[in-house]
PDB file of C-alpha atoms in Angstrom:
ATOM      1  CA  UNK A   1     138.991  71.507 108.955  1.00 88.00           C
ATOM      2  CA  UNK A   2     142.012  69.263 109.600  1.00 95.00           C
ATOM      3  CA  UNK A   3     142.904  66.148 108.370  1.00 96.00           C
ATOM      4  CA  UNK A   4     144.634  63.446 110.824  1.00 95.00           C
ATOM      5  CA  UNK A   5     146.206  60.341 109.332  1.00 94.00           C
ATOM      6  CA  UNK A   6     148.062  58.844 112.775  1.00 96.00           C
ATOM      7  CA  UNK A   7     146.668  56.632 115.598  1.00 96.00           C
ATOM      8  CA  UNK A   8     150.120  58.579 117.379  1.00 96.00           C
ATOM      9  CA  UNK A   9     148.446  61.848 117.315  1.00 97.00           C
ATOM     10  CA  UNK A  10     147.302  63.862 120.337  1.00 97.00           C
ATOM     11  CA  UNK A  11     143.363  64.399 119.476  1.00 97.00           C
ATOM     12  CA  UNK A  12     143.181  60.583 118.908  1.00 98.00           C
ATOM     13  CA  UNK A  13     144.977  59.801 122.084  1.00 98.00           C
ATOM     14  CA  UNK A  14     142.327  61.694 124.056  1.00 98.00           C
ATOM     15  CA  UNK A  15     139.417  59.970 122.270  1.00 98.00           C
ATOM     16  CA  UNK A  16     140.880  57.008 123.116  1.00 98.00           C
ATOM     17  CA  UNK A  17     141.312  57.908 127.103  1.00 98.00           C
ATOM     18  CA  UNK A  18     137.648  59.378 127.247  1.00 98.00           C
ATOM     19  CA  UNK A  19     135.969  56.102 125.813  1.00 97.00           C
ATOM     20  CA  UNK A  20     137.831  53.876 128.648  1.00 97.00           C
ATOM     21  CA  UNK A  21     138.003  56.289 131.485  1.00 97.00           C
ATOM     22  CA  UNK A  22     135.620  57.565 133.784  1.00 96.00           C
ATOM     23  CA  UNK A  23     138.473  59.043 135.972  1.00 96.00           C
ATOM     24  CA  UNK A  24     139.603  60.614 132.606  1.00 98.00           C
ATOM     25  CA  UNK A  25     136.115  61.918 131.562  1.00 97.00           C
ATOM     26  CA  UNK A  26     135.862  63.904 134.922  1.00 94.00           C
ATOM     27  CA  UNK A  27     139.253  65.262 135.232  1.00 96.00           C
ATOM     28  CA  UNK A  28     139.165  66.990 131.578  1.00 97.00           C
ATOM     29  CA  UNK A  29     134.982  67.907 131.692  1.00 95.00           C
ATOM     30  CA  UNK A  30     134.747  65.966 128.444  1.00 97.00           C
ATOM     31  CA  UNK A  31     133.397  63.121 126.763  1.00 97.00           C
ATOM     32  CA  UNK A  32     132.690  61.498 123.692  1.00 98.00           C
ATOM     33  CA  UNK A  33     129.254  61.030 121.428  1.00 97.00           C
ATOM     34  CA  UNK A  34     129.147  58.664 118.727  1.00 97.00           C
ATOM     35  CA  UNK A  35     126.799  58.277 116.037  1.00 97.00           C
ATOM     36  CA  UNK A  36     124.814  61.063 113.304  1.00 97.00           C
ATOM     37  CA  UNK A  37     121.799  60.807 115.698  1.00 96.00           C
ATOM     38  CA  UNK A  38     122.808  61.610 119.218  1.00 96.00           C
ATOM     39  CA  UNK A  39     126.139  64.030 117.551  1.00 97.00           C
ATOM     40  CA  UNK A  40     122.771  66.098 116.323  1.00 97.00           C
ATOM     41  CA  UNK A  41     120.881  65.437 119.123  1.00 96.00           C
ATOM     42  CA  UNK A  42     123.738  67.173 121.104  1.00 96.00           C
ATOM     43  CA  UNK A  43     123.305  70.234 118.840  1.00 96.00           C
ATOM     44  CA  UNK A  44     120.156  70.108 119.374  1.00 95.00           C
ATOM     45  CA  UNK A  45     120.366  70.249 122.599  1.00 92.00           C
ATOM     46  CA  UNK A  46     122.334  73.050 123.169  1.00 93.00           C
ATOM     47  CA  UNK A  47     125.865  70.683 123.930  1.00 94.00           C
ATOM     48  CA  UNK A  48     129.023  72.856 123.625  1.00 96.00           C
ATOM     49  CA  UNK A  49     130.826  70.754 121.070  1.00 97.00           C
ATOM     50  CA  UNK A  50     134.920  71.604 121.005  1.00 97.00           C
ATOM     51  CA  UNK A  51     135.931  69.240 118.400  1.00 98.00           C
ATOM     52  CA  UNK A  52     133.954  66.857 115.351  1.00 98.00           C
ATOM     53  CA  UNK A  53     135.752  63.720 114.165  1.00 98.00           C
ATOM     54  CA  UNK A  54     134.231  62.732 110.611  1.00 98.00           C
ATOM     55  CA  UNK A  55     135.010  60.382 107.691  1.00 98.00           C
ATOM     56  CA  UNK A  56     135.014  61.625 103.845  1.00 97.00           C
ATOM     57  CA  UNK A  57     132.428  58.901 103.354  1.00 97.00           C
ATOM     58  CA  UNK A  58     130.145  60.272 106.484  1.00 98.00           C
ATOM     59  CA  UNK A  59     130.398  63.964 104.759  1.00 98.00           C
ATOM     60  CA  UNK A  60     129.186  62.829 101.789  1.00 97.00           C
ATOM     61  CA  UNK A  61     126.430  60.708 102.518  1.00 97.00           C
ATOM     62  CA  UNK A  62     125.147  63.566 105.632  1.00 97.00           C
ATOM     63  CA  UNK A  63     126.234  66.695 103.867  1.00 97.00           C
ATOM     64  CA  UNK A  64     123.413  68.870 105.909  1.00 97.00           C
ATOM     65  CA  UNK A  65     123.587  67.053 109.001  1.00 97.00           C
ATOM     66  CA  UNK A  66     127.560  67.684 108.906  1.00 98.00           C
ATOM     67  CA  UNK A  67     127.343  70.848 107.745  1.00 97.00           C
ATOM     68  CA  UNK A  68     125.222  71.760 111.037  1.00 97.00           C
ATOM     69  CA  UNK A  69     127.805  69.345 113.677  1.00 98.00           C
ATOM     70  CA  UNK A  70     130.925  71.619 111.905  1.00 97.00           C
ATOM     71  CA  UNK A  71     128.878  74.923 112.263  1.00 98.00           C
ATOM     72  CA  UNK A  72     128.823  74.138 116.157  1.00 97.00           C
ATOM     73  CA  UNK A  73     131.993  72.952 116.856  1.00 98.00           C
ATOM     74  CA  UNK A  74     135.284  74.371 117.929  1.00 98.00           C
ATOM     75  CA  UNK A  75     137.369  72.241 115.737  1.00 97.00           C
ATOM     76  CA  UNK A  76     136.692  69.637 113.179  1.00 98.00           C
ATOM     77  CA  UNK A  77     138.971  66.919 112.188  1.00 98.00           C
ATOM     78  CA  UNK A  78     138.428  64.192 109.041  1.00 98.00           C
ATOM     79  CA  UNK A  79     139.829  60.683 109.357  1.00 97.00           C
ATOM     80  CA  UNK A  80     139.795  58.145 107.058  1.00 96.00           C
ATOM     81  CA  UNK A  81     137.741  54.610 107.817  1.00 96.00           C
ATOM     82  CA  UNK A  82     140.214  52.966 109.208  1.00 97.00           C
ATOM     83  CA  UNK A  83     141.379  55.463 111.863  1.00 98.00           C
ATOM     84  CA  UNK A  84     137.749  56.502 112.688  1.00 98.00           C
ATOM     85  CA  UNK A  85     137.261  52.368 113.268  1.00 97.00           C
ATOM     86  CA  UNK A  86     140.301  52.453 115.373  1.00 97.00           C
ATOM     87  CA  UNK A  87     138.513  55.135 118.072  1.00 97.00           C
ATOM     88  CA  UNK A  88     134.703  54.016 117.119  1.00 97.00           C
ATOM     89  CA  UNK A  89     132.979  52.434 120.010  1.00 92.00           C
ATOM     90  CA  UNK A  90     130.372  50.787 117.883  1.00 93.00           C
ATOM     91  CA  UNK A  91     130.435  47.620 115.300  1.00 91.00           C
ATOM     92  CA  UNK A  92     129.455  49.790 112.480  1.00 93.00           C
ATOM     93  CA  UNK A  93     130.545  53.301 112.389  1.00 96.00           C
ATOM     94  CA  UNK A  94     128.569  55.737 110.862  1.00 96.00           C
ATOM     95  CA  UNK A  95     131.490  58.137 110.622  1.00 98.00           C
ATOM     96  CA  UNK A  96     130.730  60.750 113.031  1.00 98.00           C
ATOM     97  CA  UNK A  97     132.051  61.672 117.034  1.00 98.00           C
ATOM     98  CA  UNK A  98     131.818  64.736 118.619  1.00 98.00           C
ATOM     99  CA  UNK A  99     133.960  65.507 121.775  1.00 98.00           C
ATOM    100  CA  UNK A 100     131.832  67.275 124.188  1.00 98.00           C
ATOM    101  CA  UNK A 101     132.354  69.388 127.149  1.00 96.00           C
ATOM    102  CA  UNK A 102     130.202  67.978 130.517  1.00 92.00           C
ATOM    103  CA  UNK A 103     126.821  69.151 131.263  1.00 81.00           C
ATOM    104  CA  UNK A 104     126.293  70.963 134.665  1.00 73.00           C
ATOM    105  CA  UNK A 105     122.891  70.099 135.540  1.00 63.00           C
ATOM    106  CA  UNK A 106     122.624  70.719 139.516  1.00 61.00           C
ATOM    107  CA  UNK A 107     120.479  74.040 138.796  1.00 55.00           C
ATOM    108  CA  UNK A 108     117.317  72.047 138.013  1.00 58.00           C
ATOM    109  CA  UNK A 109     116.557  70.311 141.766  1.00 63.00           C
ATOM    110  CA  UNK A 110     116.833  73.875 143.410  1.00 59.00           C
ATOM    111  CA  UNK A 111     112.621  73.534 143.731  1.00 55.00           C
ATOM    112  CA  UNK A 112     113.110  70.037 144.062  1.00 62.00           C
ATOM    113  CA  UNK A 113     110.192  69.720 147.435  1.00 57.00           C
ATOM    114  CA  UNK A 114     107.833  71.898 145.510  1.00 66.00           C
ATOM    115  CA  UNK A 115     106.925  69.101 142.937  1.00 81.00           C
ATOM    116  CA  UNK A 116     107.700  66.962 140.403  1.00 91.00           C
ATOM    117  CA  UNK A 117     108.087  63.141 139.810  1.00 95.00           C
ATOM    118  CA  UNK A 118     111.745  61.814 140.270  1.00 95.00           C
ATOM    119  CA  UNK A 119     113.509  58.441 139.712  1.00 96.00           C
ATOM    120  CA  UNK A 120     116.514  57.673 141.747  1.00 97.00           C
ATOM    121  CA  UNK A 121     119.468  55.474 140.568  1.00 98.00           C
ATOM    122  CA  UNK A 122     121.561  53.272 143.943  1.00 98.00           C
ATOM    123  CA  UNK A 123     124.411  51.608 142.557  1.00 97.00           C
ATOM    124  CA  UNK A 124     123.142  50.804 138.832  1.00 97.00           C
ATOM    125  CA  UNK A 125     126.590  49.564 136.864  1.00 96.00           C
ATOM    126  CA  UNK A 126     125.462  48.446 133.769  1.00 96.00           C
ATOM    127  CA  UNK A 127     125.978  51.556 130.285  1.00 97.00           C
ATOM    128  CA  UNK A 128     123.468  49.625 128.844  1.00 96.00           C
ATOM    129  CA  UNK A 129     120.709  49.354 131.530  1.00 96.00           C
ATOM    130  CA  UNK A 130     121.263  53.167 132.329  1.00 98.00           C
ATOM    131  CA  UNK A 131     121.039  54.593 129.072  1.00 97.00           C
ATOM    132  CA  UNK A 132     118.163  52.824 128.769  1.00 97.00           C
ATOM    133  CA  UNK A 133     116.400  53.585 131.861  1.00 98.00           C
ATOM    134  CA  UNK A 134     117.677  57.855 131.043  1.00 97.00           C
ATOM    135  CA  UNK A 135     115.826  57.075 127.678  1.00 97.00           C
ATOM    136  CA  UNK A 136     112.591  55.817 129.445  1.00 97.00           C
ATOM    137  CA  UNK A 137     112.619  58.350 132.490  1.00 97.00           C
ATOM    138  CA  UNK A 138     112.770  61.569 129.327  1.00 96.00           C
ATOM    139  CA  UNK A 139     110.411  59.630 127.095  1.00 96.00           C
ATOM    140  CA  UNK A 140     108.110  59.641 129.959  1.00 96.00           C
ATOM    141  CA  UNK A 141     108.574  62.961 131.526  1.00 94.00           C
ATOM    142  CA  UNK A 142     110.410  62.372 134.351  1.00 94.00           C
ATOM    143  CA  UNK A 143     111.475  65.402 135.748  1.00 91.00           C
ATOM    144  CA  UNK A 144     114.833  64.129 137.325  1.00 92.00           C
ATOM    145  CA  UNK A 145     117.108  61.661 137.896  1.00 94.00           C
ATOM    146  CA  UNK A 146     119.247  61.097 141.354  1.00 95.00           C
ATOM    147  CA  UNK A 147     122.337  58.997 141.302  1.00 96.00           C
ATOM    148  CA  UNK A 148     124.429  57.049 143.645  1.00 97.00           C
ATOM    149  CA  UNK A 149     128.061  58.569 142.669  1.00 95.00           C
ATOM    150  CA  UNK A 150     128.700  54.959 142.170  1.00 96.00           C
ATOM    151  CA  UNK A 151     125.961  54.303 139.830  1.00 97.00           C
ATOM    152  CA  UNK A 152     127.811  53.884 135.789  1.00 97.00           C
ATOM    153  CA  UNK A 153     128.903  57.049 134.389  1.00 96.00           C
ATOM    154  CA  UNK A 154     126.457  58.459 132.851  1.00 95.00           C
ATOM    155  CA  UNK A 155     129.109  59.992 130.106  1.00 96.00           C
ATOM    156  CA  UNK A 156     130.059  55.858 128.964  1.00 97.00           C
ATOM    157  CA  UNK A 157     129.854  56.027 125.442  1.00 97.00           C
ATOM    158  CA  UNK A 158     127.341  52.906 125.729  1.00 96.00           C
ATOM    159  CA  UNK A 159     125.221  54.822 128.458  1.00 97.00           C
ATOM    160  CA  UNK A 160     125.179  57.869 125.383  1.00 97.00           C
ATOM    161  CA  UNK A 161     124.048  56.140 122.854  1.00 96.00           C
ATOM    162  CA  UNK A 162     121.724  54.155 124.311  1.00 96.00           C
ATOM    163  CA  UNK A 163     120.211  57.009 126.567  1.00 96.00           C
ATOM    164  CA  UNK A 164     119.432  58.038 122.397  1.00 94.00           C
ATOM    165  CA  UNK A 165     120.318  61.826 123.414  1.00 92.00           C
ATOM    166  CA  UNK A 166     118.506  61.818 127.228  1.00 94.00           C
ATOM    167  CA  UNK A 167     121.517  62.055 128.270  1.00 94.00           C
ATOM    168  CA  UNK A 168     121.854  65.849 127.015  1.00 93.00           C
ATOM    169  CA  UNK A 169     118.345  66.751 128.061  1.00 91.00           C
ATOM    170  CA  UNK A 170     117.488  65.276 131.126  1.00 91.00           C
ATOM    171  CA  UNK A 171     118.123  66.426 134.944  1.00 90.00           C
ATOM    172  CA  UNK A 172     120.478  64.483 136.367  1.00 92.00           C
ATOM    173  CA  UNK A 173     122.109  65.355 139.702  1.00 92.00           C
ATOM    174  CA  UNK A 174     124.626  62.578 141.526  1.00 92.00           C
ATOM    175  CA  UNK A 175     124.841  62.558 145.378  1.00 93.00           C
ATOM    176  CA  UNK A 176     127.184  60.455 147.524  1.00 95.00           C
ATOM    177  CA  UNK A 177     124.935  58.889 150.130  1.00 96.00           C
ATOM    178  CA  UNK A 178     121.303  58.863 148.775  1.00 97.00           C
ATOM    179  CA  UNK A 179     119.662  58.234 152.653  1.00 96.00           C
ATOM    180  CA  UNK A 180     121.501  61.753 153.884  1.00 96.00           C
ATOM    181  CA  UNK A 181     119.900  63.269 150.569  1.00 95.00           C
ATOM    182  CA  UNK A 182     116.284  61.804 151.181  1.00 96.00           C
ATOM    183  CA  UNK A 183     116.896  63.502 155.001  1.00 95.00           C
ATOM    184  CA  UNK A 184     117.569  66.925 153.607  1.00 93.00           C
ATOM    185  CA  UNK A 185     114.335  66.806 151.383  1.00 92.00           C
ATOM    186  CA  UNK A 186     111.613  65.722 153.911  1.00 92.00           C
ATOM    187  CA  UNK A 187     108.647  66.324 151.835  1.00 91.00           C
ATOM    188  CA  UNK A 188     109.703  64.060 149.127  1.00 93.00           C
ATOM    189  CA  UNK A 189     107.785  60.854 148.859  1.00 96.00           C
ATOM    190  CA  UNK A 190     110.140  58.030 148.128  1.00 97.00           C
ATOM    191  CA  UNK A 191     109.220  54.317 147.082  1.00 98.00           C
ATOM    192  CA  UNK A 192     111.978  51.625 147.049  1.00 97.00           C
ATOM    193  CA  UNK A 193     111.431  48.936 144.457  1.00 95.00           C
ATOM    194  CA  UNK A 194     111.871  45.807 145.816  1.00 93.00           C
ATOM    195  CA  UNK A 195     111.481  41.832 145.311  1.00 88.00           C
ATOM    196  CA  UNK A 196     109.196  41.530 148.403  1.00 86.00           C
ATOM    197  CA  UNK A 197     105.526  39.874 148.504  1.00 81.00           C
ATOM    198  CA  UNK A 198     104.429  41.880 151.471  1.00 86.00           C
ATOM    199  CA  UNK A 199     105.330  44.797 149.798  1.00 94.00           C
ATOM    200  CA  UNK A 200     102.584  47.400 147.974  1.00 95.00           C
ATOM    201  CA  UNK A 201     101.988  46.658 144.324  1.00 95.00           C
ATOM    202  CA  UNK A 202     102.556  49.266 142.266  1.00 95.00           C
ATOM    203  CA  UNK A 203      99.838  49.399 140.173  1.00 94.00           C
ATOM    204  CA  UNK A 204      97.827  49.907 143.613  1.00 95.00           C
ATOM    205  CA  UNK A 205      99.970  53.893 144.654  1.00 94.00           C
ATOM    206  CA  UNK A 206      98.410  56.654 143.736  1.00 93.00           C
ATOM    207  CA  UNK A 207     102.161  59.002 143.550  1.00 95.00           C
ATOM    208  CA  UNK A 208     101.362  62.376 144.748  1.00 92.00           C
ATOM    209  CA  UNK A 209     104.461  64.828 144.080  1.00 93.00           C
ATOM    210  CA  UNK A 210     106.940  65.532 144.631  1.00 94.00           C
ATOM    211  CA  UNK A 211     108.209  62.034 144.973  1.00 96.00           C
ATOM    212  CA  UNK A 212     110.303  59.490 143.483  1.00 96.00           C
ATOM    213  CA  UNK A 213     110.666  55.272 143.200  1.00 97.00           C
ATOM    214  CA  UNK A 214     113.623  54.225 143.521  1.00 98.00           C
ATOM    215  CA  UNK A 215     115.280  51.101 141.448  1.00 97.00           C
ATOM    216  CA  UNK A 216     118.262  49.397 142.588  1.00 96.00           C
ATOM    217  CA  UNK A 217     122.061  47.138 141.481  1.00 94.00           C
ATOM    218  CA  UNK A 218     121.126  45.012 138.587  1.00 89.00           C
ATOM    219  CA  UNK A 219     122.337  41.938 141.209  1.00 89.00           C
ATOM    220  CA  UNK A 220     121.863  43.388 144.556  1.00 91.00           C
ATOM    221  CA  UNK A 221     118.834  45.592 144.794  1.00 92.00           C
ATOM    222  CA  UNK A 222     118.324  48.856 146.770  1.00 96.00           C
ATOM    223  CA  UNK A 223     120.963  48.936 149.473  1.00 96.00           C
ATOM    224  CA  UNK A 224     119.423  48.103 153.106  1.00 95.00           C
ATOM    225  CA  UNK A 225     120.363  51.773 154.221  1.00 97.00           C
ATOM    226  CA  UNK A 226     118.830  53.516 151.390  1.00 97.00           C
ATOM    227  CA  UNK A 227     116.053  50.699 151.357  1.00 96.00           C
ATOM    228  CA  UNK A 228     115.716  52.495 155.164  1.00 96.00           C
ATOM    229  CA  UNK A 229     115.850  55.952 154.229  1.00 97.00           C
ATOM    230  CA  UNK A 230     112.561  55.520 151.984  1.00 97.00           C
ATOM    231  CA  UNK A 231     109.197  55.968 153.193  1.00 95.00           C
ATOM    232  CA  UNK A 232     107.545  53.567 150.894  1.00 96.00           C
ATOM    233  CA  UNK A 233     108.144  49.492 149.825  1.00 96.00           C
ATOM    234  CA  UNK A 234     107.035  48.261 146.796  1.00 97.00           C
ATOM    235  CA  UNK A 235     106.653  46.044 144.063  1.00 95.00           C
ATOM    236  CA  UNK A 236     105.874  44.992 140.432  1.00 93.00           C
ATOM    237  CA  UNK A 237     103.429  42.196 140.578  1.00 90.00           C
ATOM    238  CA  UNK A 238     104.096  39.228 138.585  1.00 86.00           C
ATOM    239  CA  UNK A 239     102.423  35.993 137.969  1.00 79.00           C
ATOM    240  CA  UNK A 240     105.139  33.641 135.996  1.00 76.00           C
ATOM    241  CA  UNK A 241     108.130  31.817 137.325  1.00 69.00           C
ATOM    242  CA  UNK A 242     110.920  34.474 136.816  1.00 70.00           C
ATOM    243  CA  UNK A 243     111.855  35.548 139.980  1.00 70.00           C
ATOM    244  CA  UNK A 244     112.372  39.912 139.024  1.00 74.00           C
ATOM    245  CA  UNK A 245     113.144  41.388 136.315  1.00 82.00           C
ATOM    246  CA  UNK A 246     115.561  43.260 134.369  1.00 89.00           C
ATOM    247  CA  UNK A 247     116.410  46.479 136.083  1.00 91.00           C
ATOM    248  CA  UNK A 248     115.935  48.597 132.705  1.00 94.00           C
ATOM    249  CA  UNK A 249     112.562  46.744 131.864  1.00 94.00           C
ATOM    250  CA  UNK A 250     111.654  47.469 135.874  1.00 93.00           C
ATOM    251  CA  UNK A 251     112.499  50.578 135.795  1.00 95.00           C
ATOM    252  CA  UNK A 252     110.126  51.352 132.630  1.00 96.00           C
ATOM    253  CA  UNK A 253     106.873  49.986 134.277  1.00 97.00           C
ATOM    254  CA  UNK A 254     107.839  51.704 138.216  1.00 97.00           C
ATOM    255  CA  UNK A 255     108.265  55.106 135.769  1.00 97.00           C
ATOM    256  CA  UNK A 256     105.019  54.429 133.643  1.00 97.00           C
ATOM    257  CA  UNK A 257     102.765  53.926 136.872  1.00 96.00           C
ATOM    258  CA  UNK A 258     104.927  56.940 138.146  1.00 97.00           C
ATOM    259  CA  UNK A 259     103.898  59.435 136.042  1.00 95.00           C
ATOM    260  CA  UNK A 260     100.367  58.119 134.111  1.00 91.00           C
TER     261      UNK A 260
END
């Protein structure tokens, strides 16, 4: 255990770069968890953990739950209050980040055209909407997520903590043009979500696997190419005024009549 004291100091300097940079995130295979929750959830997990940043306060109130973070991790570090609220990413700090090393997760869509359910991510940008659809698509048993590459990181501290430790446990594999990916797996049935009256209601598919609905940019939708590339159109039926709906809250019914 080491103690820091100065905002100056190397370890804080690279919590600081992997909260506000993507770029930074991939280039060192890091990135940061905050929060006692997902920090054990990435134990939990199996997360390699190379370095715990904790408060006095935090150790004392969480003596177990610390005890277990420190056990697992390559280095821990305490700071007082005010330097852990100088690197926290949240209003209230609860005293506890872990720095964690990136998650290779390409293994699991080997079998992808033998089965399973899927959702597939084009050009989502907002942490929060993500980490909330990753914390739907595991609550629900997805069995993998496909990404634009352009889609949010999915290692934003906002898409972490609100994914509430999917992040760690789900399947996630990014691709750089989604339509060339639906081409190399021909047996999987794909359904673009979209805004469209003539298109099939949802509640009306029966989803055979393997196959996968895919949800669209918060402003924009599916892109027309990828829109293409599907086999399927459909839709979420709605009866008041609002023209669509959130892409998180979407993306929870499309999943739900996915997978029930």
């Amino acid at each position: 255990m080491k103690t820091l004291t100065s905002k100056d100091n190397a370890q804080i300097k690279n919590i600081l770069k992997l909260k506000k940079s993507a770029k930074y995130r991939r280039q060192s295979g890091c990135f940061i968890a905050e929060g006692l929750r997902v920090c054990v959830d990435a134990v939990l997990s199996g997360a390699e953990i190379q370095a715990l940043f904790v408060t006095k306060d935090a150790i004392e109130k969480n003596s177990d739950a610390y005890n277990t973070l420190s056990s697992h991790a390559d280095e821990t570090f305490v700071l007082s209050s005010a330097l852990f609220d100088y690197i926290s990413d949240t209003q209230t700090p609860q005293g506890f980040l872990c720095v964690i090393k990136t998650l290779d997760k390409s293994a699991y869509f080997d079998k992808i055209d033998n089965g399973g359910k899927y959702l597939v991510l084009d050009n989502v940008q907002d942490p929060n909407n993500l980490g909330t659809i990753l914390r739907s698509a595991e609550a629900f048993g997805v069995c993998g997520v496909i990404m634009s590459d352009d889609c949010c990181d999915i290692y934003n501290p906002k898409v972490v903590r609100g994914s509430m430790g999917a992040v760690f446990r789900l399947a996630i594999l990014s691709v750089s043009d989604l339509s060339v990916w639906f081409a190399e797996h021909p047996t999987l049935n794909t359904y673009a979500a979209v805004v469209d009256k003539d298109a099939v209601k949802v509640n009306e598919i029966a989803f055979e696997p393997p196959c996968a609905v895919v949800i669209g940019n918060e402003g924009n939708g599916i892109r027309q190419e990828t829109a293409a590339a599907c086999n399927h159109k459909i839709t979420i039926p709605m009866d008041g005024k609002a023209e669509s709906l959130n892409a998180s809250a979407a993306a929870a019914i499309l999943i739900w009549e996915m997978v029930k």
